[in-house]
Tab-separated table of C-alpha atoms in Angstrom:
chain	number	residue	atom	x	y	z
A	1	MET	CA	-3.967	31.312	156.229
A	2	ALA	CA	-3.514	30.326	152.579
A	3	ALA	CA	-0.677	32.142	150.821
A	4	PRO	CA	-2.009	34.549	148.142
A	5	SER	CA	-0.211	32.427	145.550
A	6	ASP	CA	-1.928	29.189	146.655
A	7	ASP	CA	-3.925	27.610	143.861
A	8	VAL	CA	-6.626	25.421	145.414
A	9	GLN	CA	-9.184	23.555	143.330
A	10	VAL	CA	-11.725	20.910	144.280
A	11	LEU	CA	-13.027	18.368	141.790
A	12	SER	CA	-16.396	17.304	143.128
A	13	ALA	CA	-20.161	17.210	142.613
A	14	PHE	CA	-22.899	19.045	144.538
A	15	PHE	CA	-24.456	15.800	145.773
A	16	SER	CA	-21.243	14.080	146.887
A	17	MET	CA	-21.147	13.737	150.651
A	18	PHE	CA	-17.458	13.021	150.364
A	19	GLY	CA	-16.818	16.103	148.236
A	20	LEU	CA	-18.828	18.327	150.569
A	21	ARG	CA	-16.485	17.388	153.427
A	22	VAL	CA	-13.620	18.970	151.534
A	23	LEU	CA	-15.582	22.187	151.020
A	24	ILE	CA	-16.476	22.359	154.731
A	25	ALA	CA	-12.814	21.953	155.719
A	26	LEU	CA	-11.671	24.647	153.286
A	27	GLU	CA	-14.419	27.034	154.419
A	28	HIS	CA	-13.499	26.288	158.033
A	29	LYS	CA	-9.897	27.229	157.393
A	30	GLY	CA	-10.791	30.265	155.312
A	31	VAL	CA	-8.907	28.930	152.301
A	32	PRO	CA	-10.134	30.382	148.981
A	33	TYR	CA	-10.783	27.637	146.429
A	34	LYS	CA	-12.232	27.018	143.028
A	35	TYR	CA	-15.006	24.419	142.892
A	36	ILE	CA	-15.008	22.354	139.701
A	37	ALA	CA	-18.121	20.264	139.024
A	38	GLU	CA	-17.269	16.833	137.663
A	39	ASN	CA	-19.538	14.409	135.831
A	40	ILE	CA	-19.229	11.095	137.667
A	41	VAL	CA	-20.570	9.053	134.767
A	42	HIS	CA	-18.602	10.574	131.902
A	43	LYS	CA	-15.369	11.188	133.769
A	44	SER	CA	-13.195	14.034	132.576
A	45	ARG	CA	-9.594	13.565	131.587
A	46	ARG	CA	-8.739	15.927	134.451
A	47	LEU	CA	-10.409	13.610	136.982
A	48	ARG	CA	-8.880	10.459	135.510
A	49	GLN	CA	-5.429	12.014	135.520
A	50	SER	CA	-5.617	13.516	138.995
A	51	ASN	CA	-6.956	10.348	140.641
A	52	PRO	CA	-5.629	7.602	138.344
A	53	VAL	CA	-6.081	4.822	140.923
A	54	HIS	CA	-9.732	5.258	141.920
A	55	LYS	CA	-10.884	7.820	139.317
A	56	LYS	CA	-13.305	9.194	141.912
A	57	ILE	CA	-14.285	12.549	143.312
A	58	PRO	CA	-13.349	14.404	145.430
A	59	VAL	CA	-9.849	15.450	144.455
A	60	LEU	CA	-8.065	18.426	145.986
A	61	LEU	CA	-5.593	20.101	143.670
A	62	HIS	CA	-3.152	22.238	145.645
A	63	ASN	CA	-0.653	24.087	143.494
A	64	GLY	CA	-1.022	21.313	140.934
A	65	LYS	CA	-0.505	18.401	143.358
A	66	SER	CA	-3.481	16.106	143.766
A	67	ILE	CA	-4.726	14.642	147.051
A	68	CYS	CA	-7.502	12.015	147.014
A	69	GLU	CA	-9.920	10.326	149.458
A	70	SER	CA	-12.055	12.738	151.448
A	71	LEU	CA	-10.866	12.026	155.002
A	72	ILE	CA	-7.248	12.126	153.847
A	73	ILE	CA	-7.928	15.455	152.132
A	74	VAL	CA	-9.551	16.880	155.272
A	75	GLN	CA	-6.502	15.901	157.337
A	76	TYR	CA	-4.218	17.390	154.685
A	77	ILE	CA	-6.153	20.665	154.835
A	78	ASP	CA	-5.953	20.637	158.625
A	79	GLU	CA	-2.181	20.079	158.600
A	80	THR	CA	-1.450	22.478	155.742
A	81	TRP	CA	-3.436	25.484	156.919
A	82	PRO	CA	-3.267	25.900	160.687
A	83	SER	CA	-6.337	27.442	162.308
A	84	LEU	CA	-5.782	30.903	163.711
A	85	ASP	CA	-8.981	31.568	165.623
A	86	LYS	CA	-10.300	28.071	166.300
A	87	PRO	CA	-9.016	24.610	167.261
A	88	SER	CA	-7.634	22.374	164.540
A	89	ILE	CA	-10.008	19.848	162.947
A	90	LEU	CA	-8.036	16.971	164.478
A	91	PRO	CA	-7.370	17.280	168.214
A	92	LYS	CA	-3.734	17.470	169.300
A	93	ASP	CA	-4.032	14.756	171.938
A	94	PRO	CA	-3.313	11.337	170.306
A	95	TYR	CA	-6.145	9.526	172.113
A	96	SER	CA	-8.800	12.114	171.218
A	97	CYS	CA	-7.402	12.046	167.701
A	98	ALA	CA	-7.789	8.251	167.518
A	99	ILE	CA	-11.373	8.498	168.776
A	100	ALA	CA	-12.197	11.145	166.144
A	101	ARG	CA	-10.619	9.006	163.415
A	102	PHE	CA	-12.556	5.973	164.642
A	103	TRP	CA	-15.938	7.687	164.320
A	104	ALA	CA	-15.106	9.310	160.997
A	105	ASP	CA	-14.130	5.854	159.752
A	106	PHE	CA	-17.408	4.481	161.155
A	107	VAL	CA	-19.318	7.025	159.076
A	108	ASP	CA	-17.466	5.803	155.978
A	109	LYS	CA	-17.873	2.112	156.740
A	110	LYS	CA	-21.441	2.058	158.054
A	111	ALA	CA	-23.437	5.247	157.501
A	112	TYR	CA	-22.867	5.651	153.768
A	113	ASP	CA	-23.761	2.017	153.045
A	114	ALA	CA	-26.788	2.189	155.350
A	115	GLY	CA	-28.119	5.081	153.272
A	116	LEU	CA	-27.337	3.338	150.003
A	117	LEU	CA	-29.263	0.251	151.140
A	118	ILE	CA	-32.363	2.405	151.637
A	119	ILE	CA	-32.002	3.979	148.211
A	120	LYS	CA	-31.697	0.561	146.559
A	121	SER	CA	-34.488	-1.039	148.623
A	122	LEU	CA	-37.914	-1.860	147.232
A	123	PRO	CA	-40.980	-2.080	149.487
A	124	GLY	CA	-41.113	-5.249	151.582
A	125	VAL	CA	-38.638	-7.123	153.746
A	126	ASP	CA	-35.607	-5.491	152.085
A	127	ARG	CA	-36.969	-2.039	152.855
A	128	GLU	CA	-37.741	-2.961	156.456
A	129	GLU	CA	-34.233	-4.381	156.937
A	130	ALA	CA	-32.631	-1.314	155.363
A	131	VAL	CA	-34.589	1.102	157.550
A	132	LYS	CA	-33.853	-0.941	160.681
A	133	ASN	CA	-30.130	-0.994	159.867
A	134	PHE	CA	-30.119	2.758	159.153
A	135	ILE	CA	-31.793	3.536	162.489
A	136	GLU	CA	-29.231	1.369	164.313
A	137	VAL	CA	-26.372	3.282	162.687
A	138	ILE	CA	-27.954	6.596	163.651
A	139	GLN	CA	-28.458	5.383	167.215
A	140	THR	CA	-24.808	4.305	167.453
A	141	LEU	CA	-23.775	7.786	166.318
A	142	ASP	CA	-26.152	9.355	168.839
A	143	THR	CA	-24.471	7.441	171.667
A	144	ALA	CA	-21.035	8.301	170.301
A	145	LEU	CA	-21.919	12.000	170.227
A	146	ARG	CA	-23.165	11.878	173.817
A	147	ASP	CA	-19.944	10.179	174.968
A	148	VAL	CA	-17.494	12.217	172.877
A	149	SER	CA	-18.952	15.731	173.097
A	150	LYS	CA	-19.493	15.682	176.873
A	151	GLY	CA	-22.398	18.115	176.690
A	152	LYS	CA	-20.863	20.396	174.074
A	153	PRO	CA	-22.708	20.820	170.770
A	154	PHE	CA	-20.311	19.044	168.402
A	155	PHE	CA	-18.231	15.873	168.189
A	156	GLY	CA	-15.312	18.324	168.140
A	157	GLY	CA	-16.558	20.177	171.255
A	158	GLU	CA	-17.450	23.863	170.945
A	159	HIS	CA	-16.273	23.826	167.314
A	160	ILE	CA	-16.616	21.266	164.563
A	161	GLY	CA	-13.979	18.534	164.316
A	162	LEU	CA	-13.230	15.617	162.002
A	163	VAL	CA	-16.424	13.659	162.796
A	164	ASP	CA	-18.611	16.724	162.304
A	165	VAL	CA	-16.940	17.412	158.958
A	166	ALA	CA	-17.351	13.759	157.951
A	167	LEU	CA	-20.979	13.450	159.039
A	168	ALA	CA	-22.588	16.825	158.280
A	169	PRO	CA	-22.902	16.234	154.491
A	170	PHE	CA	-24.784	13.039	155.277
A	171	LEU	CA	-27.633	15.260	156.483
A	172	CYS	CA	-28.095	16.588	152.936
A	173	TRP	CA	-29.273	13.082	152.006
A	174	PHE	CA	-31.753	12.690	154.867
A	175	GLU	CA	-34.711	13.941	152.816
A	176	ALA	CA	-33.794	11.428	150.110
A	177	TYR	CA	-33.552	8.559	152.622
A	178	GLU	CA	-36.874	9.539	154.180
A	179	THR	CA	-38.633	9.927	150.844
A	180	LEU	CA	-37.340	6.762	149.209
A	181	GLY	CA	-37.431	4.729	152.429
A	182	GLU	CA	-40.875	6.043	153.343
A	183	PHE	CA	-39.988	6.648	156.986
A	184	LYS	CA	-39.059	9.512	159.301
A	185	ILE	CA	-35.516	9.361	160.627
A	186	TRP	CA	-36.067	11.162	163.930
A	187	GLU	CA	-39.464	9.667	164.750
A	188	GLY	CA	-39.066	6.683	167.011
A	189	SER	CA	-35.259	6.577	166.759
A	190	ASN	CA	-34.934	8.498	170.032
A	191	CYS	CA	-31.695	10.180	168.923
A	192	VAL	CA	-32.088	13.406	170.887
A	193	HIS	CA	-28.397	14.297	170.891
A	194	LEU	CA	-27.875	13.683	167.201
A	195	GLN	CA	-31.085	15.482	166.267
A	196	GLN	CA	-29.954	18.603	168.154
A	197	TRP	CA	-26.499	18.237	166.583
A	198	ALA	CA	-28.106	18.119	163.123
A	199	THR	CA	-29.789	21.462	163.776
A	200	ASP	CA	-26.661	23.046	165.254
A	201	VAL	CA	-24.172	21.802	162.666
A	202	MET	CA	-26.289	23.023	159.752
A	203	GLU	CA	-26.135	26.510	161.292
A	204	TYR	CA	-22.369	26.384	161.873
A	205	PRO	CA	-20.968	29.043	159.482
A	206	SER	CA	-18.475	26.952	157.463
A	207	VAL	CA	-20.908	24.047	157.182
A	208	LYS	CA	-23.757	26.333	156.133
A	209	GLU	CA	-21.575	27.977	153.492
A	210	ALA	CA	-20.184	24.710	152.102
A	211	LEU	CA	-23.509	22.873	151.985
A	212	LYS	CA	-25.488	25.627	150.276
A	213	ILE	CA	-24.837	23.933	146.899
A	214	ALA	CA	-26.402	20.660	148.107
A	215	HIS	CA	-30.128	21.213	147.551
A	216	SER	CA	-32.121	18.436	149.201
A	217	ASP	CA	-34.844	18.365	146.536
A	218	VAL	CA	-32.295	17.819	143.754
A	219	ILE	CA	-30.607	15.131	145.849
A	220	VAL	CA	-33.973	13.347	146.176
A	221	GLU	CA	-34.102	13.300	142.377
A	222	CYS	CA	-30.532	11.951	142.250
A	223	ALA	CA	-31.555	9.196	144.675
A	224	TYR	CA	-34.505	8.191	142.473
A	225	ASN	CA	-32.124	8.030	139.511
A	226	MET	CA	-29.718	5.891	141.509
A	227	ARG	CA	-32.534	3.490	142.383
A	228	SER	CA	-33.569	3.217	138.721
A	229	PHE	CA	-29.953	2.635	137.779
A	230	TYR	CA	-29.528	-0.175	140.333
A	231	HIS	CA	-32.682	-1.899	139.240
A	232	GLY	CA	-31.863	-1.499	135.560
A	233	ASP	CA	-34.969	0.590	134.778
B	1	MET	CA	10.116	5.762	174.785
B	2	ALA	CA	7.288	4.176	176.745
B	3	ALA	CA	7.104	5.204	180.392
B	4	PRO	CA	7.955	2.265	182.697
B	5	SER	CA	4.410	2.483	184.063
B	6	ASP	CA	2.819	2.168	180.605
B	7	ASP	CA	0.556	-0.841	180.358
B	8	VAL	CA	0.289	-1.817	176.688
B	9	GLN	CA	-1.714	-4.835	175.536
B	10	VAL	CA	-2.701	-5.968	172.060
B	11	LEU	CA	-5.766	-8.105	171.445
B	12	SER	CA	-5.080	-9.908	168.193
B	13	ALA	CA	-4.499	-13.237	166.445
B	14	PHE	CA	-1.309	-14.585	164.844
B	15	PHE	CA	-2.875	-14.691	161.366
B	16	SER	CA	-4.469	-11.245	161.420
B	17	MET	CA	-2.748	-8.950	158.941
B	18	PHE	CA	-4.392	-6.033	160.702
B	19	GLY	CA	-3.210	-7.154	164.125
B	20	LEU	CA	0.336	-7.743	162.886
B	21	ARG	CA	0.528	-4.086	161.841
B	22	VAL	CA	0.093	-3.079	165.460
B	23	LEU	CA	2.903	-5.391	166.576
B	24	ILE	CA	5.240	-3.995	163.895
B	25	ALA	CA	4.548	-0.421	165.018
B	26	LEU	CA	5.141	-1.260	168.688
B	27	GLU	CA	8.354	-3.139	167.883
B	28	HIS	CA	9.461	-0.235	165.714
B	29	LYS	CA	8.987	2.188	168.591
B	30	GLY	CA	10.541	-0.160	171.127
B	31	VAL	CA	7.370	-0.179	173.238
B	32	PRO	CA	7.060	-3.270	175.459
B	33	TYR	CA	3.647	-4.886	175.104
B	34	LYS	CA	1.668	-7.931	176.080
B	35	TYR	CA	0.188	-9.890	173.181
B	36	ILE	CA	-3.190	-11.443	173.949
B	37	ALA	CA	-4.468	-14.073	171.499
B	38	GLU	CA	-8.183	-13.692	170.822
B	39	ASN	CA	-10.552	-16.245	169.349
B	40	ILE	CA	-12.312	-14.501	166.470
B	41	VAL	CA	-15.196	-16.975	166.366
B	42	HIS	CA	-15.975	-17.238	170.077
B	43	LYS	CA	-15.278	-13.635	171.005
B	44	SER	CA	-14.158	-12.957	174.543
B	45	ARG	CA	-15.968	-10.564	176.830
B	46	ARG	CA	-12.741	-8.528	176.882
B	47	LEU	CA	-12.826	-8.131	173.081
B	48	ARG	CA	-16.542	-7.293	172.986
B	49	GLN	CA	-16.122	-4.724	175.740
B	50	SER	CA	-13.016	-3.073	174.355
B	51	ASN	CA	-14.354	-2.788	170.799
B	52	PRO	CA	-18.122	-2.670	171.349
B	53	VAL	CA	-18.878	-1.173	167.927
B	54	HIS	CA	-17.093	-3.596	165.589
B	55	LYS	CA	-16.125	-6.374	168.062
B	56	LYS	CA	-13.042	-7.036	165.935
B	57	ILE	CA	-9.343	-7.467	166.486
B	58	PRO	CA	-6.936	-5.744	166.740
B	59	VAL	CA	-7.486	-3.609	169.812
B	60	LEU	CA	-4.699	-1.703	171.542
B	61	LEU	CA	-5.207	-1.268	175.261
B	62	HIS	CA	-3.018	1.543	176.573
B	63	ASN	CA	-3.302	2.079	180.320
B	64	GLY	CA	-6.824	0.674	180.095
B	65	LYS	CA	-7.989	2.896	177.210
B	66	SER	CA	-8.894	1.033	174.038
B	67	ILE	CA	-8.008	2.106	170.507
B	68	CYS	CA	-9.459	0.223	167.530
B	69	GLU	CA	-8.915	-0.110	163.754
B	70	SER	CA	-5.373	-1.014	162.759
B	71	LEU	CA	-4.333	2.088	160.793
B	72	ILE	CA	-5.764	4.325	163.511
B	73	ILE	CA	-3.834	2.337	166.125
B	74	VAL	CA	-0.598	2.652	164.122
B	75	GLN	CA	-1.033	6.429	163.916
B	76	TYR	CA	-1.823	6.538	167.647
B	77	ILE	CA	1.384	4.630	168.390
B	78	ASP	CA	3.341	6.967	166.144
B	79	GLU	CA	1.944	10.062	167.843
B	80	THR	CA	2.178	8.686	171.398
B	81	TRP	CA	5.728	7.356	171.336
B	82	PRO	CA	8.034	9.599	169.320
B	83	SER	CA	10.913	7.857	167.556
B	84	LEU	CA	14.318	8.648	168.961
B	85	ASP	CA	16.676	7.084	166.465
B	86	LYS	CA	14.523	6.866	163.328
B	87	PRO	CA	11.948	8.925	161.444
B	88	SER	CA	8.339	8.779	162.585
B	89	ILE	CA	6.033	6.290	160.844
B	90	LEU	CA	4.041	9.146	159.308
B	91	PRO	CA	6.128	11.790	157.519
B	92	LYS	CA	5.968	15.328	158.898
B	93	ASP	CA	5.257	16.968	155.541
B	94	PRO	CA	1.448	17.053	154.994
B	95	TYR	CA	1.652	16.071	151.321
B	96	SER	CA	3.926	13.061	151.932
B	97	CYS	CA	1.636	12.169	154.820
B	98	ALA	CA	-1.433	12.272	152.531
B	99	ILE	CA	0.324	10.056	149.987
B	100	ALA	CA	1.259	7.532	152.685
B	101	ARG	CA	-2.316	7.522	153.993
B	102	PHE	CA	-3.631	7.084	150.445
B	103	TRP	CA	-1.581	3.936	149.804
B	104	ALA	CA	-2.261	2.468	153.247
B	105	ASP	CA	-5.963	3.016	152.552
B	106	PHE	CA	-5.506	1.359	149.144
B	107	VAL	CA	-4.095	-1.719	150.868
B	108	ASP	CA	-7.201	-1.849	153.068
B	109	LYS	CA	-9.666	-1.233	150.258
B	110	LYS	CA	-8.127	-3.361	147.509
B	111	ALA	CA	-5.350	-5.712	148.615
B	112	TYR	CA	-7.176	-7.453	151.444
B	113	ASP	CA	-10.267	-8.092	149.320
B	114	ALA	CA	-8.149	-9.243	146.379
B	115	GLY	CA	-6.601	-11.905	148.609
B	116	LEU	CA	-9.958	-12.912	150.039
B	117	LEU	CA	-11.356	-13.412	146.527
B	118	ILE	CA	-8.581	-15.898	145.807
B	119	ILE	CA	-9.251	-17.792	149.014
B	120	LYS	CA	-12.957	-18.029	148.232
B	121	SER	CA	-12.454	-18.880	144.548
B	122	LEU	CA	-13.019	-22.321	143.103
B	123	PRO	CA	-11.223	-23.487	139.925
B	124	GLY	CA	-12.610	-21.966	136.727
B	125	VAL	CA	-13.590	-18.485	135.633
B	126	ASP	CA	-13.913	-17.214	139.235
B	127	ARG	CA	-10.384	-18.311	140.025
B	128	GLU	CA	-8.995	-16.738	136.847
B	129	GLU	CA	-10.753	-13.447	137.625
B	130	ALA	CA	-9.533	-13.475	141.220
B	131	VAL	CA	-5.918	-14.114	140.205
B	132	LYS	CA	-6.079	-11.438	137.497
B	133	ASN	CA	-7.467	-8.914	139.969
B	134	PHE	CA	-4.824	-9.813	142.559
B	135	ILE	CA	-1.997	-9.346	140.055
B	136	GLU	CA	-3.398	-5.948	139.064
B	137	VAL	CA	-3.437	-4.829	142.695
B	138	ILE	CA	0.151	-6.007	143.162
B	139	GLN	CA	1.204	-4.193	139.994
B	140	THR	CA	-0.441	-0.976	141.187
B	141	LEU	CA	1.501	-1.260	144.444
B	142	ASP	CA	4.706	-1.941	142.502
B	143	THR	CA	4.257	1.295	140.545
B	144	ALA	CA	3.374	3.172	143.738
B	145	LEU	CA	6.537	1.924	145.433
B	146	ARG	CA	8.659	2.990	142.471
B	147	ASP	CA	7.121	6.480	142.523
B	148	VAL	CA	7.048	6.986	146.284
B	149	SER	CA	10.355	5.458	147.394
B	150	LYS	CA	12.480	7.196	144.729
B	151	GLY	CA	15.059	4.423	144.687
B	152	LYS	CA	15.104	3.841	148.446
B	153	PRO	CA	14.133	0.394	149.745
B	154	PHE	CA	10.842	1.216	151.481
B	155	PHE	CA	7.666	3.197	150.908
B	156	GLY	CA	8.898	5.200	153.920
B	157	GLY	CA	12.363	5.731	152.371
B	158	GLU	CA	15.391	4.341	154.210
B	159	HIS	CA	13.125	3.204	157.070
B	160	ILE	CA	9.671	1.691	157.107
B	161	GLY	CA	6.679	4.040	157.106
B	162	LEU	CA	2.895	3.712	157.270
B	163	VAL	CA	2.530	1.859	153.942
B	164	ASP	CA	5.288	-0.601	154.837
B	165	VAL	CA	3.630	-1.274	158.195
B	166	ALA	CA	0.247	-1.688	156.478
B	167	LEU	CA	1.472	-3.949	153.689
B	168	ALA	CA	4.194	-6.137	155.233
B	169	PRO	CA	1.767	-8.504	157.073
B	170	PHE	CA	0.059	-9.134	153.739
B	171	LEU	CA	3.218	-11.047	152.748
B	172	CYS	CA	2.488	-13.627	155.451
B	173	TRP	CA	-0.540	-14.644	153.380
B	174	PHE	CA	1.304	-14.941	150.061
B	175	GLU	CA	1.936	-18.669	150.450
B	176	ALA	CA	-1.772	-19.150	151.168
B	177	TYR	CA	-2.786	-17.131	148.092
B	178	GLU	CA	-0.341	-19.044	145.913
B	179	THR	CA	-1.389	-22.448	147.252
B	180	LEU	CA	-5.131	-21.897	147.145
B	181	GLY	CA	-5.016	-19.840	143.940
B	182	GLU	CA	-2.612	-22.265	142.265
B	183	PHE	CA	-0.413	-19.536	140.838
B	184	LYS	CA	2.913	-17.860	141.556
B	185	ILE	CA	2.627	-14.216	142.549
B	186	TRP	CA	5.977	-12.994	141.262
B	187	GLU	CA	6.066	-15.063	138.065
B	188	GLY	CA	4.767	-13.041	135.181
B	189	SER	CA	3.601	-10.109	137.305
B	190	ASN	CA	6.812	-8.205	136.569
B	191	CYS	CA	6.783	-6.472	139.967
B	192	VAL	CA	10.536	-6.100	140.378
B	193	HIS	CA	10.342	-3.233	142.874
B	194	LEU	CA	7.747	-4.859	145.092
B	195	GLN	CA	9.485	-8.217	144.980
B	196	GLN	CA	12.728	-6.656	146.203
B	197	TRP	CA	10.756	-4.721	148.817
B	198	ALA	CA	9.190	-7.984	150.036
B	199	THR	CA	12.669	-9.417	150.640
B	200	ASP	CA	13.959	-6.257	152.323
B	201	VAL	CA	10.953	-5.571	154.534
B	202	MET	CA	10.903	-9.127	155.894
B	203	GLU	CA	14.494	-8.582	157.031
B	204	TYR	CA	13.773	-5.203	158.627
B	205	PRO	CA	14.299	-5.792	162.386
B	206	SER	CA	10.926	-4.660	163.778
B	207	VAL	CA	9.020	-6.392	160.965
B	208	LYS	CA	11.003	-9.607	161.407
B	209	GLU	CA	10.379	-9.582	165.160
B	210	ALA	CA	6.642	-8.825	164.869
B	211	LEU	CA	5.925	-11.331	162.109
B	212	LYS	CA	7.721	-14.268	163.679
B	213	ILE	CA	4.380	-15.459	165.144
B	214	ALA	CA	2.773	-15.593	161.672
B	215	HIS	CA	3.838	-18.992	160.329
B	216	SER	CA	2.977	-19.282	156.634
B	217	ASP	CA	2.164	-23.003	156.801
B	218	VAL	CA	-0.409	-22.467	159.557
B	219	ILE	CA	-1.860	-19.531	157.625
B	220	VAL	CA	-2.288	-21.820	154.598
B	221	GLU	CA	-4.342	-24.093	156.845
B	222	CYS	CA	-6.380	-21.107	158.059
B	223	ALA	CA	-7.033	-20.171	154.433
B	224	TYR	CA	-8.314	-23.674	153.634
B	225	ASN	CA	-10.610	-23.465	156.648
B	226	MET	CA	-11.859	-20.064	155.456
B	227	ARG	CA	-12.626	-21.523	152.035
B	228	SER	CA	-14.550	-24.424	153.596
B	229	PHE	CA	-16.448	-21.977	155.778
B	230	TYR	CA	-17.438	-19.770	152.808
B	231	HIS	CA	-18.622	-22.724	150.801
B	232	GLY	CA	-20.484	-24.240	153.732
B	233	ASP	CA	-18.426	-27.464	153.810
């Protein structure tokens, strides 16, 4: 439980899948926090000072100390505020922990870029390649979920764990990927486990609470703006 | 201490800065291991089966279970084999732990690529840019070391920690960067802390033992081959 004197602030943006991870973890731990919306184009002095190396959101400010990089922040939250009524976000067993870190890292290395490729893609071969790559990433995650969860609803088991926290915000971008990529993610991808997970995780209380700021229709607009930006329109 | 029945194998290559991290961590913990040299062009069935997602070295095989991605492996080693006579590789305090993870992640995201840019670069503007970028990365690490170590020799303090383990193998490539980039890393970069660290860390027993397979002159040759490969020679 956070001490009453704890000052917890999150510098982020409603559309940031990395920032939303931090909110999920804080909600999961029941830590009260102040959400501070940052402009990622015109970066505030606060953002530049609290993350001088990368100058990127999200940043967690805990009693004035800044922690950067979303997966590092999530682990910090997990270690700083022990769970009372549910398992920790990272499993205690070192091997399970390594497996969770591996898949969270996979989301960072493959899933984010796969989505970005779709947003940048124009109709034609590029688009086809981007959609094919995206489906492969989703299928890899579907297999991972099947192997890791062993029949339980989440990567973390009965409760959400690191991979669920890392991946759930990705779902907020699915409408944007489908709209801009002109395809349907679940049709033909045969990802039955991941599709059920997507339904379940969006109903998980801390995820639902954290992601309520991430409106899909506004994110679709953001994605169109990103595409224009990339193509210099 | 590893149990006598522990079977520990590392799939790696002598020039892999990621693989060398794993050897340093095992040496540091006094865990006996078998080093298995992998061919990264003609990948063995063993490598493809033990890291089916990325098919990359290093892989740690511990009693038949595979763990992939170097920083994840190092954390696994730290959590699996507690240190008896020295501090753990990751600090116990969550904030110090987050800072260590941040800088190890920085090495992965910036330092490796900065080196690769030099290897790929041909004389001219590209080369100048690559060298400038490399020096900036080194200077950022110099400042980080000054701030984190607080006058002690290593990022980890009196003993090596996660950032030292992550960064030390990078030094094995310095001769290659200097030769192919036609510049001197320490001249003009004014990185007095990092330069002293480089001397100290190479003398640290577990680092010295692990890195003895990484001969700089052979790595220079590897770097020339990489350049030829990139430019299609």
